[in-house]
Amino acid sequence: MSRWARRVDGSQQDVARTLRACGWWVCDLSRAGGGVPDLLIAKAGRLALVEVKTPKTWRGRQHTPAQRDF
């Protein structure tokens, strides 16, 4: 597993908690690796993939090559 697959953004738990409070079902995919986004969310028949970035990590680090390919 690459080092990117082991990294979890510091705000990911807060984002997931907020989405759940708004009625979204949340599945943590952050350990999947391979460029897969951090969260799979679903509500009312809609699905979305969410890549979580804090301002600090977003400014200092771009998406990995695997994330861009995904």
PDB file of C-alpha atoms in Angstrom:
ATOM      1  CA  MET A   1       0.000   0.000   0.000  1.00  0.00           C
ATOM      2  CA  SER A   2       1.387   3.388  -0.937  1.00  0.00           C
ATOM      3  CA  ARG A   3       1.926   6.108   1.625  1.00  0.00           C
ATOM      4  CA  TRP A   4      -0.925   8.053   0.006  1.00  0.00           C
ATOM      5  CA  ALA A   5      -3.402   5.260   0.766  1.00  0.00           C
ATOM      6  CA  ARG A   6      -2.512   5.504   4.465  1.00  0.00           C
ATOM      7  CA  ARG A   7      -2.985   9.268   4.728  1.00  0.00           C
ATOM      8  CA  VAL A   8      -6.320  10.505   6.006  1.00  0.00           C
ATOM      9  CA  ASP A   9      -7.057  14.212   5.882  1.00  0.00           C
ATOM     10  CA  GLY A  10      -7.476  15.759   9.326  1.00  0.00           C
ATOM     11  CA  SER A  11     -10.935  17.118   8.603  1.00  0.00           C
ATOM     12  CA  GLN A  12     -12.354  13.929   7.105  1.00  0.00           C
ATOM     13  CA  GLN A  13     -14.122  12.843  10.305  1.00  0.00           C
ATOM     14  CA  ASP A  14     -15.742  16.266  10.643  1.00  0.00           C
ATOM     15  CA  VAL A  15     -16.894  16.190   7.021  1.00  0.00           C
ATOM     16  CA  ALA A  16     -18.338  12.674   7.423  1.00  0.00           C
ATOM     17  CA  ARG A  17     -20.077  13.612  10.690  1.00  0.00           C
ATOM     18  CA  THR A  18     -21.642  16.699   9.086  1.00  0.00           C
ATOM     19  CA  LEU A  19     -22.826  14.734   6.046  1.00  0.00           C
ATOM     20  CA  ARG A  20     -24.414  12.108   8.320  1.00  0.00           C
ATOM     21  CA  ALA A  21     -26.142  14.871  10.307  1.00  0.00           C
ATOM     22  CA  CYS A  22     -27.617  16.112   7.015  1.00  0.00           C
ATOM     23  CA  GLY A  23     -29.041  12.672   6.268  1.00  0.00           C
ATOM     24  CA  TRP A  24     -26.333  11.283   3.977  1.00  0.00           C
ATOM     25  CA  TRP A  25     -25.116   7.688   4.252  1.00  0.00           C
ATOM     26  CA  VAL A  26     -21.311   7.807   4.359  1.00  0.00           C
ATOM     27  CA  CYS A  27     -18.799   5.067   3.517  1.00  0.00           C
ATOM     28  CA  ASP A  28     -15.117   5.711   4.244  1.00  0.00           C
ATOM     29  CA  LEU A  29     -13.035   4.617   1.238  1.00  0.00           C
ATOM     30  CA  SER A  30      -9.841   6.398   2.298  1.00  0.00           C
ATOM     31  CA  ARG A  31      -7.881   3.173   2.768  1.00  0.00           C
ATOM     32  CA  ALA A  32      -8.730   1.834  -0.696  1.00  0.00           C
ATOM     33  CA  GLY A  33      -5.803   3.614  -2.363  1.00  0.00           C
ATOM     34  CA  GLY A  34      -5.354   3.702  -6.101  1.00  0.00           C
ATOM     35  CA  GLY A  35      -6.734   7.226  -6.366  1.00  0.00           C
ATOM     36  CA  VAL A  36     -10.187   6.284  -5.060  1.00  0.00           C
ATOM     37  CA  PRO A  37     -11.815   9.332  -3.388  1.00  0.00           C
ATOM     38  CA  ASP A  38     -12.078   9.427   0.415  1.00  0.00           C
ATOM     39  CA  LEU A  39     -15.838   9.058   0.822  1.00  0.00           C
ATOM     40  CA  LEU A  40     -18.763   7.479  -0.978  1.00  0.00           C
ATOM     41  CA  ILE A  41     -21.988   9.213   0.036  1.00  0.00           C
ATOM     42  CA  ALA A  42     -25.625   8.437  -0.782  1.00  0.00           C
ATOM     43  CA  LYS A  43     -28.989  10.076  -0.159  1.00  0.00           C
ATOM     44  CA  ALA A  44     -32.383   9.840  -1.859  1.00  0.00           C
ATOM     45  CA  GLY A  45     -31.068   7.685  -4.712  1.00  0.00           C
ATOM     46  CA  ARG A  46     -28.067   9.909  -5.388  1.00  0.00           C
ATOM     47  CA  LEU A  47     -24.437   8.779  -5.059  1.00  0.00           C
ATOM     48  CA  ALA A  48     -21.348  10.956  -4.924  1.00  0.00           C
ATOM     49  CA  LEU A  49     -17.630  10.423  -4.446  1.00  0.00           C
ATOM     50  CA  VAL A  50     -15.924  13.016  -2.242  1.00  0.00           C
ATOM     51  CA  GLU A  51     -12.197  13.796  -1.993  1.00  0.00           C
ATOM     52  CA  VAL A  52     -11.579  15.586   1.316  1.00  0.00           C
ATOM     53  CA  LYS A  53      -8.891  18.281   1.447  1.00  0.00           C
ATOM     54  CA  THR A  54      -8.270  20.855   4.161  1.00  0.00           C
ATOM     55  CA  PRO A  55      -7.045  24.287   3.089  1.00  0.00           C
ATOM     56  CA  LYS A  56      -3.606  23.412   4.438  1.00  0.00           C
ATOM     57  CA  THR A  57      -3.258  20.149   2.469  1.00  0.00           C
ATOM     58  CA  TRP A  58      -5.049  21.563  -0.546  1.00  0.00           C
ATOM     59  CA  ARG A  59      -2.612  24.467  -0.877  1.00  0.00           C
ATOM     60  CA  GLY A  60       0.487  22.441  -0.127  1.00  0.00           C
ATOM     61  CA  ARG A  61      -0.277  19.287  -2.068  1.00  0.00           C
ATOM     62  CA  GLN A  62      -2.030  18.641  -5.343  1.00  0.00           C
ATOM     63  CA  HIS A  63      -3.927  15.476  -6.139  1.00  0.00           C
ATOM     64  CA  THR A  64      -1.767  12.391  -6.496  1.00  0.00           C
ATOM     65  CA  PRO A  65      -1.271  11.003 -10.026  1.00  0.00           C
ATOM     66  CA  ALA A  66      -3.617   8.123  -9.115  1.00  0.00           C
ATOM     67  CA  GLN A  67      -6.298  10.602  -7.975  1.00  0.00           C
ATOM     68  CA  ARG A  68      -6.006  12.504 -11.253  1.00  0.00           C
ATOM     69  CA  ASP A  69      -6.295   9.257 -13.244  1.00  0.00           C
ATOM     70  CA  PHE A  70      -9.370   8.169 -11.278  1.00  0.00           C
TER      71      PHE A  70
END
